[in-house]
XYZ file of C-alpha atoms in Angstrom:
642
model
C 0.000 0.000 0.000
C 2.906 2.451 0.811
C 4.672 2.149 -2.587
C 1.625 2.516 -4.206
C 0.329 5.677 -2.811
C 4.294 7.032 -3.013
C 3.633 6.510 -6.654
C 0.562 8.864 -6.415
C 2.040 11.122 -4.931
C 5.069 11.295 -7.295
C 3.828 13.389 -9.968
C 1.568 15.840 -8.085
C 5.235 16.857 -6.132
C 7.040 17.122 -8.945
C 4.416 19.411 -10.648
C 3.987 21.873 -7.622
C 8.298 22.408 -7.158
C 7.422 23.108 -11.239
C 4.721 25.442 -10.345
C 6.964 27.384 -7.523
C 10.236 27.369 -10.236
C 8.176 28.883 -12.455
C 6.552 31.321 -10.692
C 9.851 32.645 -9.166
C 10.238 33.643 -13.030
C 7.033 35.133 -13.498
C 7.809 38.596 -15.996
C 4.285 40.061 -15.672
C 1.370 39.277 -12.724
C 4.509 38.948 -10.293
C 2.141 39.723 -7.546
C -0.433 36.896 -8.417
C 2.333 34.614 -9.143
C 3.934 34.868 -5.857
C 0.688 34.150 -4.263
C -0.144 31.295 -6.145
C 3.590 30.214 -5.572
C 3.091 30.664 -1.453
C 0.122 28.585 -1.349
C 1.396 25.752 -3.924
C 4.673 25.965 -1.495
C 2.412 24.951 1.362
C 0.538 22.301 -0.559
C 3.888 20.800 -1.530
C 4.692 20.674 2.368
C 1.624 18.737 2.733
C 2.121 16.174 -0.282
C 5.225 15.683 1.056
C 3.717 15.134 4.170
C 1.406 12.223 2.987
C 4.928 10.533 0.859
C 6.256 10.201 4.271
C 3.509 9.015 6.150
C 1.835 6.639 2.712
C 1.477 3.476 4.702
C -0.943 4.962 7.054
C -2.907 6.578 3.890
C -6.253 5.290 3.266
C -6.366 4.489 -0.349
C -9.889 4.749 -1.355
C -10.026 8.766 -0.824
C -6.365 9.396 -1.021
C -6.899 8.005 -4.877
C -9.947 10.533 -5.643
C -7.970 13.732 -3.511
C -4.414 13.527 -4.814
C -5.869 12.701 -9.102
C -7.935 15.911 -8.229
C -4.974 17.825 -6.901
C -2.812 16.846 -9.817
C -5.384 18.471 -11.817
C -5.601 21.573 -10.162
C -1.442 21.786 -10.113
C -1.537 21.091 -14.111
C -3.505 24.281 -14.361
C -1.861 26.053 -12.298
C 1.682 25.196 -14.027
C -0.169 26.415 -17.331
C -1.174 29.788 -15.770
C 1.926 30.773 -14.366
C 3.909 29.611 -17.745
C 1.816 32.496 -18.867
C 3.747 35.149 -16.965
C 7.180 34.037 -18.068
C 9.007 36.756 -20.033
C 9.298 35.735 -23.877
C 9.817 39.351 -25.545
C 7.269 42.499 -25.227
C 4.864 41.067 -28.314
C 4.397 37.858 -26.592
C 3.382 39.975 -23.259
C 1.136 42.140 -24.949
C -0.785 39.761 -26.519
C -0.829 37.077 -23.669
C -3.747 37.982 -22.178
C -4.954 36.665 -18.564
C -8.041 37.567 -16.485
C -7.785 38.517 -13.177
C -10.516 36.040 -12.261
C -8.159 33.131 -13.284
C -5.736 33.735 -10.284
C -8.767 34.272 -8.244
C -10.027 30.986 -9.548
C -6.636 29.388 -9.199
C -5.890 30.379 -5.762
C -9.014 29.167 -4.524
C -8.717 25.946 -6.283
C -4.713 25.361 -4.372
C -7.116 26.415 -1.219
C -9.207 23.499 -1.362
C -6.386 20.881 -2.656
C -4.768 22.042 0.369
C -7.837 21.665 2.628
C -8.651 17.916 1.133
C -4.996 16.807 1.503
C -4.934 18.269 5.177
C -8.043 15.803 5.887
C -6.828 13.524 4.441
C -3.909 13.800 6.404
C -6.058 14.184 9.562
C -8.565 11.094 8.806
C -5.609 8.567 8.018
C -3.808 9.586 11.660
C -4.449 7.325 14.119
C -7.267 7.896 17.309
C -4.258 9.323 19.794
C -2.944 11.692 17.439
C -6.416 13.210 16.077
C -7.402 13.501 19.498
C -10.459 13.239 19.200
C -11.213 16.576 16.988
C -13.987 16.985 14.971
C -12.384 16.335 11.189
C -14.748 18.840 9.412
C -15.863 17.857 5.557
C -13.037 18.633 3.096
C -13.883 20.785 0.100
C -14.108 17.931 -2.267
C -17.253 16.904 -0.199
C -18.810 19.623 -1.505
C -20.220 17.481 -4.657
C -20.698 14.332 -2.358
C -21.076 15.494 1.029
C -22.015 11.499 2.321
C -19.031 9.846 0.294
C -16.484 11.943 2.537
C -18.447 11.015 5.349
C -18.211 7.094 4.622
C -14.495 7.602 4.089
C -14.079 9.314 7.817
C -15.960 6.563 9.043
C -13.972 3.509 6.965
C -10.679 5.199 8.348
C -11.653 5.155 11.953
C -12.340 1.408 11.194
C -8.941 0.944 10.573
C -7.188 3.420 12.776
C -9.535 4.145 15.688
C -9.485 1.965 19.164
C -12.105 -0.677 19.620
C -14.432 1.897 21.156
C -14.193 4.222 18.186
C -14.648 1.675 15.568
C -17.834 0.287 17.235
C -19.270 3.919 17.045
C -17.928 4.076 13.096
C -19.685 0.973 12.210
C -22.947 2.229 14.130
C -22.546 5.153 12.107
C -22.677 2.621 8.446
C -25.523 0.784 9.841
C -27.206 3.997 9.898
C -26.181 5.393 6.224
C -27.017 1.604 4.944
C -30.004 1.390 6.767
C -31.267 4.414 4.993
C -30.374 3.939 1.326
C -28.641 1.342 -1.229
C -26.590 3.429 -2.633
C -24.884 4.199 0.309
C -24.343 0.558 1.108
C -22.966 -0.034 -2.185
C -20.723 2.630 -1.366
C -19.307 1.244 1.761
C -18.600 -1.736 -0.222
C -16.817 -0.041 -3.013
C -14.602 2.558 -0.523
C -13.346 -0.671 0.811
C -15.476 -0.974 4.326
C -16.252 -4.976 4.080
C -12.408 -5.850 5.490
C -12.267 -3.698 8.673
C -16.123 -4.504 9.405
C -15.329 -8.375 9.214
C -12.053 -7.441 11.335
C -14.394 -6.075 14.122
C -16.636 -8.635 13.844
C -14.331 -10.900 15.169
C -11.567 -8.708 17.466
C -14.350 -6.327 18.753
C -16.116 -6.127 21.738
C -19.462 -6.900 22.221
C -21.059 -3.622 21.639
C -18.834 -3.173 18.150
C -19.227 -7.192 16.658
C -22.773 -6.427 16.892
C -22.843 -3.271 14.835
C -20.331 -4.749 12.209
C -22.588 -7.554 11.969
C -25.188 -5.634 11.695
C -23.741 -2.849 9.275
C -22.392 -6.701 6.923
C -25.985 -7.623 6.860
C -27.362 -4.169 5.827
C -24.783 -4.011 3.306
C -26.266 -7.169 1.369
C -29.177 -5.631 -0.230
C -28.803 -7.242 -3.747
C -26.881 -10.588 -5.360
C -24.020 -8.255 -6.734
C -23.471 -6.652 -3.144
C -23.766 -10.424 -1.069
C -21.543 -11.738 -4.323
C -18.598 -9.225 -3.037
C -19.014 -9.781 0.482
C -18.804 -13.605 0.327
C -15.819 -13.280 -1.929
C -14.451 -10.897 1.056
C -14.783 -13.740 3.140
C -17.393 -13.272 5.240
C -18.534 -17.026 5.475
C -15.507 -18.048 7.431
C -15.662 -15.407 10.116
C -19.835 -15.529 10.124
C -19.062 -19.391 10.800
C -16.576 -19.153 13.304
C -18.663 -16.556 15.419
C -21.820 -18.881 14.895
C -19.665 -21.134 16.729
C -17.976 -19.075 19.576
C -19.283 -16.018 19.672
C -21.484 -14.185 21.694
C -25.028 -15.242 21.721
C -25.853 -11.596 20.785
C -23.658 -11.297 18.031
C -24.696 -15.032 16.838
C -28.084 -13.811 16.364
C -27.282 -10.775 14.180
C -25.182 -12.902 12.010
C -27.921 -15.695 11.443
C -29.962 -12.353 10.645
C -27.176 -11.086 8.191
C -27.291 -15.010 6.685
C -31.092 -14.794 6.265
C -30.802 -11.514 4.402
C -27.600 -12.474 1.983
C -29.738 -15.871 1.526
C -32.711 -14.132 0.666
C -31.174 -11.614 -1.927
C -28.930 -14.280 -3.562
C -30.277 -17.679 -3.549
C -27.373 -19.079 -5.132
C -24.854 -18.411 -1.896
C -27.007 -21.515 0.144
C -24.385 -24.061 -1.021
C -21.866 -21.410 0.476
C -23.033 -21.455 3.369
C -24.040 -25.206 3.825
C -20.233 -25.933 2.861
C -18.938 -23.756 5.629
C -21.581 -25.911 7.786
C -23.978 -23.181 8.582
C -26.952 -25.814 9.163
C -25.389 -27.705 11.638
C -24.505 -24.758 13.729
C -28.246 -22.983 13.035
C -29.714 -26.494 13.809
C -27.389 -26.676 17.221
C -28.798 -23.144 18.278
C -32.428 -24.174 17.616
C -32.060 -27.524 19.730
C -30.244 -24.806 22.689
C -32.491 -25.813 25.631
C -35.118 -27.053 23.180
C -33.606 -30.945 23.530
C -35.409 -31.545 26.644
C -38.637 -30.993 25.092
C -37.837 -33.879 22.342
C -38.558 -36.566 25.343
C -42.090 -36.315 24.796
C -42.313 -37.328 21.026
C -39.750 -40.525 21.585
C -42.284 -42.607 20.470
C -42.091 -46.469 21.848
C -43.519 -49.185 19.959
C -46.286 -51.402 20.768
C -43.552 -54.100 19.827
C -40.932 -53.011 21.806
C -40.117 -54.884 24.410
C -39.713 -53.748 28.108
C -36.084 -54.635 28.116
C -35.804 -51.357 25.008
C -38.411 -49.296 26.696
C -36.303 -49.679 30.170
C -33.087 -48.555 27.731
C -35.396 -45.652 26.401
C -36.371 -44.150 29.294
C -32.765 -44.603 30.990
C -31.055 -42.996 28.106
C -33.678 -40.229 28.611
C -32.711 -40.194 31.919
C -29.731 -39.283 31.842
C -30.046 -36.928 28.768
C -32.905 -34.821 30.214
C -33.785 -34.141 33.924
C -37.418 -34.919 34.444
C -38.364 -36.123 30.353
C -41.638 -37.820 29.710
C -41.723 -40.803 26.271
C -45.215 -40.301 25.694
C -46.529 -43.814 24.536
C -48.358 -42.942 20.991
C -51.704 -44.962 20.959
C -51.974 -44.798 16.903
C -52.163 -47.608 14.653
C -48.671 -46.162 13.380
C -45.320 -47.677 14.954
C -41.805 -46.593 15.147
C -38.945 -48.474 13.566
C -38.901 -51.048 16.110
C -35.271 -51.887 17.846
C -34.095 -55.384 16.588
C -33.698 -57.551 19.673
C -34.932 -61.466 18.260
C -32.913 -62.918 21.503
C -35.079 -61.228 24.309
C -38.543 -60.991 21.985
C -38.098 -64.474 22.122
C -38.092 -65.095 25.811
C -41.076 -65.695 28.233
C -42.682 -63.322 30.198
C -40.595 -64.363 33.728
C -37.868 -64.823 31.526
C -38.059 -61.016 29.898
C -38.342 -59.618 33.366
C -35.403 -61.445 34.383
C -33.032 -60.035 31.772
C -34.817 -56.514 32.305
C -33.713 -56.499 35.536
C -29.893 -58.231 34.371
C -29.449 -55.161 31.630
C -30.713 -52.478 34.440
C -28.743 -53.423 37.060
C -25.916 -53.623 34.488
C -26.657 -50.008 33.164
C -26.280 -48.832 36.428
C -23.107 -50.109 37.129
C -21.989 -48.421 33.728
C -23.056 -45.423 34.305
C -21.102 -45.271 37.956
C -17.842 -46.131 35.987
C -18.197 -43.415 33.547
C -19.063 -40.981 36.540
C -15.754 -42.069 38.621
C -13.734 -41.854 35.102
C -15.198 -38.462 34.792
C -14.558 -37.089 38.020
C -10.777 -38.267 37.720
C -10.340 -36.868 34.330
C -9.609 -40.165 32.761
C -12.447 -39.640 30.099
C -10.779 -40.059 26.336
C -13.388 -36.825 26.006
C -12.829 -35.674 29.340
C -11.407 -32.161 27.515
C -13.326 -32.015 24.708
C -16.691 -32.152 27.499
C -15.091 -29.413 29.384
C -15.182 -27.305 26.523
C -18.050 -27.964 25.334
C -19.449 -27.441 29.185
C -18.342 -24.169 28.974
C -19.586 -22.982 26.080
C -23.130 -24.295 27.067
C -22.973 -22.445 30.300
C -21.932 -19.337 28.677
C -25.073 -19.727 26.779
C -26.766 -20.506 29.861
C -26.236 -17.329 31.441
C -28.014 -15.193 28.493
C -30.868 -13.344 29.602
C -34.177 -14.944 28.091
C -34.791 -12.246 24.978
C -31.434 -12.635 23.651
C -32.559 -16.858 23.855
C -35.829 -16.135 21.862
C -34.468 -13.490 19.275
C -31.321 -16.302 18.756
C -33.559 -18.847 17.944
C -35.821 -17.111 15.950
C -32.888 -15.780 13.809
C -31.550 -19.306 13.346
C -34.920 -20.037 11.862
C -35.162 -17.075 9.974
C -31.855 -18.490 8.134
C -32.828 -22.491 8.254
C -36.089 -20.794 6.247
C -33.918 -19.333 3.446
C -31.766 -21.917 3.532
C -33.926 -24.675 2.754
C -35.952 -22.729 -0.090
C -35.885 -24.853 -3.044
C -32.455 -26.458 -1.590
C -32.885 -30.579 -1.472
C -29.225 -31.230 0.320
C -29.887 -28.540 2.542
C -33.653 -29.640 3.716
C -31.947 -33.383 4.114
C -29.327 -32.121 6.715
C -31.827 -30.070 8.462
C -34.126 -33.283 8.494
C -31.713 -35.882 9.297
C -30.700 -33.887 12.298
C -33.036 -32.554 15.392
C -34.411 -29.583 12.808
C -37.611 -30.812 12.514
C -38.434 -31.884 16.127
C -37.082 -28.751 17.370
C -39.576 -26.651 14.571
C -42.368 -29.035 16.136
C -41.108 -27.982 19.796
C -40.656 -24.560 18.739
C -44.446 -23.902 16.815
C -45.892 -25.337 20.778
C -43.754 -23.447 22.986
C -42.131 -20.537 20.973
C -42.366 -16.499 20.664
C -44.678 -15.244 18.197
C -41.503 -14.241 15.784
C -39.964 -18.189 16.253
C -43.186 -19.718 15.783
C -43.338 -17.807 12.761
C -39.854 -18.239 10.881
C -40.181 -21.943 12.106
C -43.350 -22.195 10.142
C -41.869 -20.617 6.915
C -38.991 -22.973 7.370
C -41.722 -25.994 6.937
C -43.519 -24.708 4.550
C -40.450 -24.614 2.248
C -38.496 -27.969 3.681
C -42.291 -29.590 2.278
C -42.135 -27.648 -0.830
C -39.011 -29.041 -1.660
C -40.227 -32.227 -0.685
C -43.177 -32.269 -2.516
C -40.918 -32.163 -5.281
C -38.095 -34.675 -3.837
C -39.238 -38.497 -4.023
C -36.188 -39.455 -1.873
C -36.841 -36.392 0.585
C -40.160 -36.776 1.143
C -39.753 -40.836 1.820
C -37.060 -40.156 4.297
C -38.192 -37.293 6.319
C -41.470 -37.670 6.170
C -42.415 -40.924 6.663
C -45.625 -41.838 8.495
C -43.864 -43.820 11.222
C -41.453 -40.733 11.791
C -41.910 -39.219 15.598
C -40.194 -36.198 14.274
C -42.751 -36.147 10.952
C -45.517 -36.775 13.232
C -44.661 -33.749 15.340
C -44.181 -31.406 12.751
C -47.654 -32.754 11.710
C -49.848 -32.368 14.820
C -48.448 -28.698 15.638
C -49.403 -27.898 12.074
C -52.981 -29.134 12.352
C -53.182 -27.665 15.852
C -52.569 -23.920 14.442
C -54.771 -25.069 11.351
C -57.506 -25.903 13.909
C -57.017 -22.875 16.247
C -57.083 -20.684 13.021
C -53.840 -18.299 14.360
C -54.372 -15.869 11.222
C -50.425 -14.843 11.113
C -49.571 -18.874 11.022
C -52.413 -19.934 8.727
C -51.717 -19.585 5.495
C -47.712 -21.211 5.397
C -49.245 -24.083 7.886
C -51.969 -25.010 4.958
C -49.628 -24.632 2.646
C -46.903 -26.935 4.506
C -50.317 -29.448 4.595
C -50.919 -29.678 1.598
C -46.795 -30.452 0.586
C -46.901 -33.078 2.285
C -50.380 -34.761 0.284
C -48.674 -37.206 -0.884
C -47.107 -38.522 2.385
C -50.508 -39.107 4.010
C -52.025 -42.831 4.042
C -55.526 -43.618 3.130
C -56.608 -43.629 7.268
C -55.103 -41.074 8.270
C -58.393 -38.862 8.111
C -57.943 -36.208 10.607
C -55.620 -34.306 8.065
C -59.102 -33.608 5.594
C -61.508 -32.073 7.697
C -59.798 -28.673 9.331
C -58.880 -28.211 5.903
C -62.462 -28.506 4.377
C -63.844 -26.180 6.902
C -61.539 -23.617 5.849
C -63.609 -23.051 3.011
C -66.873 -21.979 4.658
C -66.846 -18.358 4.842
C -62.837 -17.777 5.100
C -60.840 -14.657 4.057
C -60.380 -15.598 0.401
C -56.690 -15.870 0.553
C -57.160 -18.476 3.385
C -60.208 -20.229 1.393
C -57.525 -20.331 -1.621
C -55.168 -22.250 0.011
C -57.059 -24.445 1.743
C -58.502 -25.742 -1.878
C -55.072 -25.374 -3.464
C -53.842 -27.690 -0.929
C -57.097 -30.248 -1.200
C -56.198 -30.253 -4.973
C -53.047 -32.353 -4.094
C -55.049 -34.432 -2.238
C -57.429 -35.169 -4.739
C -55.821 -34.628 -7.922
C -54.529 -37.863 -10.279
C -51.251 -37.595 -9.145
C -52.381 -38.537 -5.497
C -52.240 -42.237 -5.368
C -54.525 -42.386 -2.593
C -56.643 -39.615 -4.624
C -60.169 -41.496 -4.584
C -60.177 -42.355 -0.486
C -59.265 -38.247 0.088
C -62.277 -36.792 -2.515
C -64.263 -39.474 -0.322
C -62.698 -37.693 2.485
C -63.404 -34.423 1.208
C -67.150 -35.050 0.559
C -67.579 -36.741 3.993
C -66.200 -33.423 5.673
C -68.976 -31.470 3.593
C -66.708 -30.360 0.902
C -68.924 -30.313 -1.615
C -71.182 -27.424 -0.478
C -68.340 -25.333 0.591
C -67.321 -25.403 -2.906
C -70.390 -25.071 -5.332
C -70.519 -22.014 -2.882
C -67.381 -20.657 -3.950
C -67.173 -21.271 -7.086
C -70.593 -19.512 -7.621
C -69.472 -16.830 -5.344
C -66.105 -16.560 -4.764
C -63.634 -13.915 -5.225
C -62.013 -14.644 -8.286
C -58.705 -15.762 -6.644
C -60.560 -18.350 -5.044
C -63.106 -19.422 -8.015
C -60.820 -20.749 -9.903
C -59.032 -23.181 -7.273
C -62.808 -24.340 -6.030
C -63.710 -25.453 -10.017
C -60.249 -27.266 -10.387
C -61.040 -29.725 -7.062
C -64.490 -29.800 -7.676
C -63.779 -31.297 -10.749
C -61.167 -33.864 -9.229
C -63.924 -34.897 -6.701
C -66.061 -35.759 -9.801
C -63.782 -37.090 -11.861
C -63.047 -39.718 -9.300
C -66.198 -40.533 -7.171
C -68.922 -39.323 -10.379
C -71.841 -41.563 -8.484
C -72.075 -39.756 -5.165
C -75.397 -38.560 -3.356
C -73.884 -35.717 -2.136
C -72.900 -34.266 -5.307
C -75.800 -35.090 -6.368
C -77.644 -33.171 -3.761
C -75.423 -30.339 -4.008
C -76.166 -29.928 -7.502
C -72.720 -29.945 -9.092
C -73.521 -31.058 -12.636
C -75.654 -27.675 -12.542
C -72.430 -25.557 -11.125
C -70.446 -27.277 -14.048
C -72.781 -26.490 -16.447
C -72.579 -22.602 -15.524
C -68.814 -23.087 -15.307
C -68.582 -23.528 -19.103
C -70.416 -20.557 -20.087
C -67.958 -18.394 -18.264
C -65.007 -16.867 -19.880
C -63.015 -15.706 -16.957
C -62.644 -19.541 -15.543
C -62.485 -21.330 -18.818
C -59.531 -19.481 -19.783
C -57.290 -21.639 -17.478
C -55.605 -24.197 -18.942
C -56.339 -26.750 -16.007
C -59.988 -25.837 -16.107
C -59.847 -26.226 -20.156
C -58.320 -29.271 -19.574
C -60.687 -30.961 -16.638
C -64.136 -29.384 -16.570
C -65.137 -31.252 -19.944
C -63.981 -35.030 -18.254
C -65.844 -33.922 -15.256
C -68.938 -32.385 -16.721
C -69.127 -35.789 -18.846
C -68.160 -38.204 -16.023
C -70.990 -36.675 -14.134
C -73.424 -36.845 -16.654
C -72.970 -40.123 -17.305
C -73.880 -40.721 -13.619
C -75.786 -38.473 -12.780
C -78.257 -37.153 -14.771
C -81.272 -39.193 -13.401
C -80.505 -38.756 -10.015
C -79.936 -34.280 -10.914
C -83.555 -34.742 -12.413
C -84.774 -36.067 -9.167
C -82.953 -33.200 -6.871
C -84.489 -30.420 -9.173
């Protein structure tokens, strides 16, 4: 950096000594000369000034000041080459405006003043003292740009205490417009933010973090801060940091994320979901107890293991015995499922008595530090009671930041979703939607609703994390239905929608699932009554291989009122989605009463005569099978409901 601003400064020194040589020779103006010669004297001081002190320069403005003052000293060489003495014609007809050493000397004024800040912005915190640096003249154009630079120099110069206020100072000017956060970028801000990010105190990570996150506002801006490096320091405070500064910087990951989809595999590489996941299941693992599911077929010698390991996980955790047809994956054990009843209580007792004799071992090993992990626990002890000791908000606002970013994440992102699946993500969202703040509750739901939509799409996804004898799918599942039931307005709408993803996942008597959705559509707002038949469609469309037991479903729950309703009288958001699954429904159970006796063939029939629904392509496509599959079935019985 020194060598490079000492060849900066090169030329603009050589051209002011030319300025004062040849102003010493001026013929005519002597008096204007010799001023403009003082004050390019004292500008030459100054340049000289910043050679000798170059490796403290801040490159970003010292670029812009010293190419303007080069111009200025160019001009003023040309003036005073003017007032050299080349014969009596030349004078006479060399003529020069006052105004021009007016202009002149007020342009070596401001070089001066913008070299002098410059000067004064590049010295470090003890020798600035603390004075107020003023705006140079070249801020007169671009008042904020010289403002970013004082700011970006304290960064680098200023102690700890100072550079927290700088980077409160960018969050602010970021915070307020783009362009200034694509200027911080481009004046070179990104290094010394990520630099007190992770040498800062507490106060001055967080605004770093902060002022990073703000700075991400587009895919071009995240692009350059990634290549900056901000993954690797993000990651390593994710890990150690401050619980505070951990939750700005899953904020800051939710933002980049959102803005530029394509930095997820970034992030996943630099394991980002195992460290959001870890925050999540913070003081959230406890809760798990109570969806370890045993099976019926277990037998008591695996449910004693279950509830010891519990035990001694979890203080106080409940297995809650699930009473559904439904198992869980039982534990192969053919030598003891093969014993008698006295002879099963016998080795229950054996493998108990012998699990408690393990467990004293390990605890006298512990105690004398002979564990192989005995360091490894200590560390991780510590970290857990550091988190321990964090007030209650800063717990909340963690976790719901860590879903914030798990919801980006997983958007559209199949390895991603499978790592959050095939660890505790999903029990901890289930935990989370039961016991969390209104903002977790929230970002966990979003993070469903997109881990299904990606499943939806994903064979292999969907059959591994969601399959019907998963306690962790079956969580996620009843807290979904619960808010579905309870009709929580802010959690509706993704909750359907995370539903209906998961259509296909459902088996044929598994019937609870139908009916909160069905009601949805009696006299809902109609972006609620859209989703709720948007997310029967996949129920009861032809792709649905258990599509003719849910339209059975459907017109059990009432469906089929709900829906000659709106599609007679729906906004037209919702008409549209109603026509589509009533003709499903009729396309695959044609000979039912209830259709019959809610007059669909009629609805149908009015369908086709309307241009603003037959415009679809779906409804093109389906309302002529289902107006003829209905006909064929149910034309006598429509004459007899007339």
């Amino acid at each position: 950096m020194g060598d490079l601003v000492k060849q900066i400064l090169g030329k603009p020194i050589q051209l002011a000594d030319q300025v004062i040589k040849v102003a010493n020779d001026a013929a005519s103006f002597k008096q204007e000369s010799a001023e403009l010669k003082y004050k390019t004297e004292k500008l030459s001081g100054l340049l000289r000034q910043a050679a000798r002190a170059s490796n403290d320069l801040y490159e970003r403005p010292t670029r812009r000041i010293i190419d303007d003052t080069e111009q200025v000293l160019e001009k003023a060489l040309a003036l005073v080459l003017k007032c050299r003495g080349h014969g009596l014609v030349k004078r006479v007809f060399t003529i020069i405006p006052a105004a021009a050493f007016r202009k002149m000397s007020s342009m070596l004024e401001n070089s001066t003043g913008d070299v002098s800040w410059l000067l004064r912005v590049s010295a470090s915190a003890d020798d600035r003292a603390n004075e107020y640096l003023g705006l140079p003249p070249i801020a007169a154009n671009e008042p904020i740009l010289c403002l970013i630079w004082e700011q970006i120099a304290i960064l680098f110069t200023g102690s700890l205490d100072d550079r927290s206020d700088a980077a409160a100072s960018l969050v602010s000017l970021a915070r307020d417009n783009g362009r200034y956060g694509k200027l911080i970028i481009e004046e070179g801000g990104v290094g010394p933010l990520l630099k007190l990010v992770k040498e800062g105190k507490l106060e001055g990570q967080e605004n770093a973090a902060m002022a990073i996150g703000l700075l991400g506002r587009d895919s071009e801006s995240v692009e350059q801060l990634i290549q900056a490096g901000v993954c690797s320091v993000f990651a390593k405070i994710l890990k150690e940091g401050p619980m505070k500064v951990q939750s700005v910087v899953a904020w800051a990951v939710s933002k980049f994320v959102a803005h530029y989809a394509k930095c997820q595999d970034i992030f996943a590489q630099h394991n980002f979901i195992r460290l959001l996941v870890s925050h999540l299941s913070f003081e959230t693992v406890q809760e798990h107890s109570k969806y370890a599911i045993v099976s019926k077929a277990t037998s008591m010698h695996q449910a004693v293991v279950l509830v010891s390991t519990n035990n001694m996980n979890a203080d106080n955790s409940v297995i809650r015995r699930d009473d559904e047809e439904e198992e869980t994956r039982p534990i192969p054990d053919l030598f003891v499922n093969n014993l008698s009843d006295s002879d099963q209580m016998l080795a229950l007792v054996t493998n108990t008595m012998a699990l408690k004799a393990q467990n004293k071992r390990s605890s006298l090993a512990n105690s004398n530090g002979n564990s192989p992990h005995h360091q490894q626990s200590l560390s991780l002890s510590w970290t857990s009671k550091a988190r321990e000791m964090e007030d209650s908000d800063t717990k909340a606002y963690m976790k719901a930041m860590a879903a914030r970013a798990l919801w980006h994440l997983a958007k559209g992102n199949s390895p991603i979703c499978k790592s959050i699946t095939e660890s505790r993500g999903l029990l901890c969202f289930a935990v989370l939607l039961e016991k969390g703040s209104k903002e977790i509750q929230y970002n966990s739901t979003m993070a469903l609703m997109e881990i299904t939509a990606t499943a939806e799409e994903d064979a292999d996804l969907r059959r591994s994390a969601f399959k019907p004898n998963s306690p962790a799918s079956k969580a996620v599942v009843d807290q979904l239905l619960r808010i579905i039931e309870k009709e929580d307005m802010e959690l509706l709408v993704p909750c359907i929608k995370a539903i209906g993803n998961l259509a296909r996942t459902f088996r044929a008597t598994e019937t609870r699932i139908i009916s909160p959705l069905v009601r949805l559509l009696d006299e809902r707002e109609a972006e609620v009554s859209r989703e709720a038949c948007v997310a029967l469609k996949k129920f009861a469309c032809t792709q649905n291989y258990l599509h003719m037991d849910h339209s059975k479903a459907i017109i059990i729950a009432g469906g089929a009122k709900h829906l000659v309703q709106l599609t007679y009288f729906g906004e037209q958001i919702v008409q549209r989605c109603a026509l589509i699954l009533l003709c499903y429904i009729c396309l695959h159970v044609p000979d039912s009463e209830e259709l019959a006796q809610a007059e669909v063939l009629i609805v149908l029939e009015w369908a086709f005569k309307q241009t603003s629904l037959i415009q679809d392509e779906n409804v093109e496509k389906l309302l002529p099978e289902a107006k003829g599959k209905l006909e064929l079935y149910q034309s006598r019985s429509s004459r007899v409901y007339h």
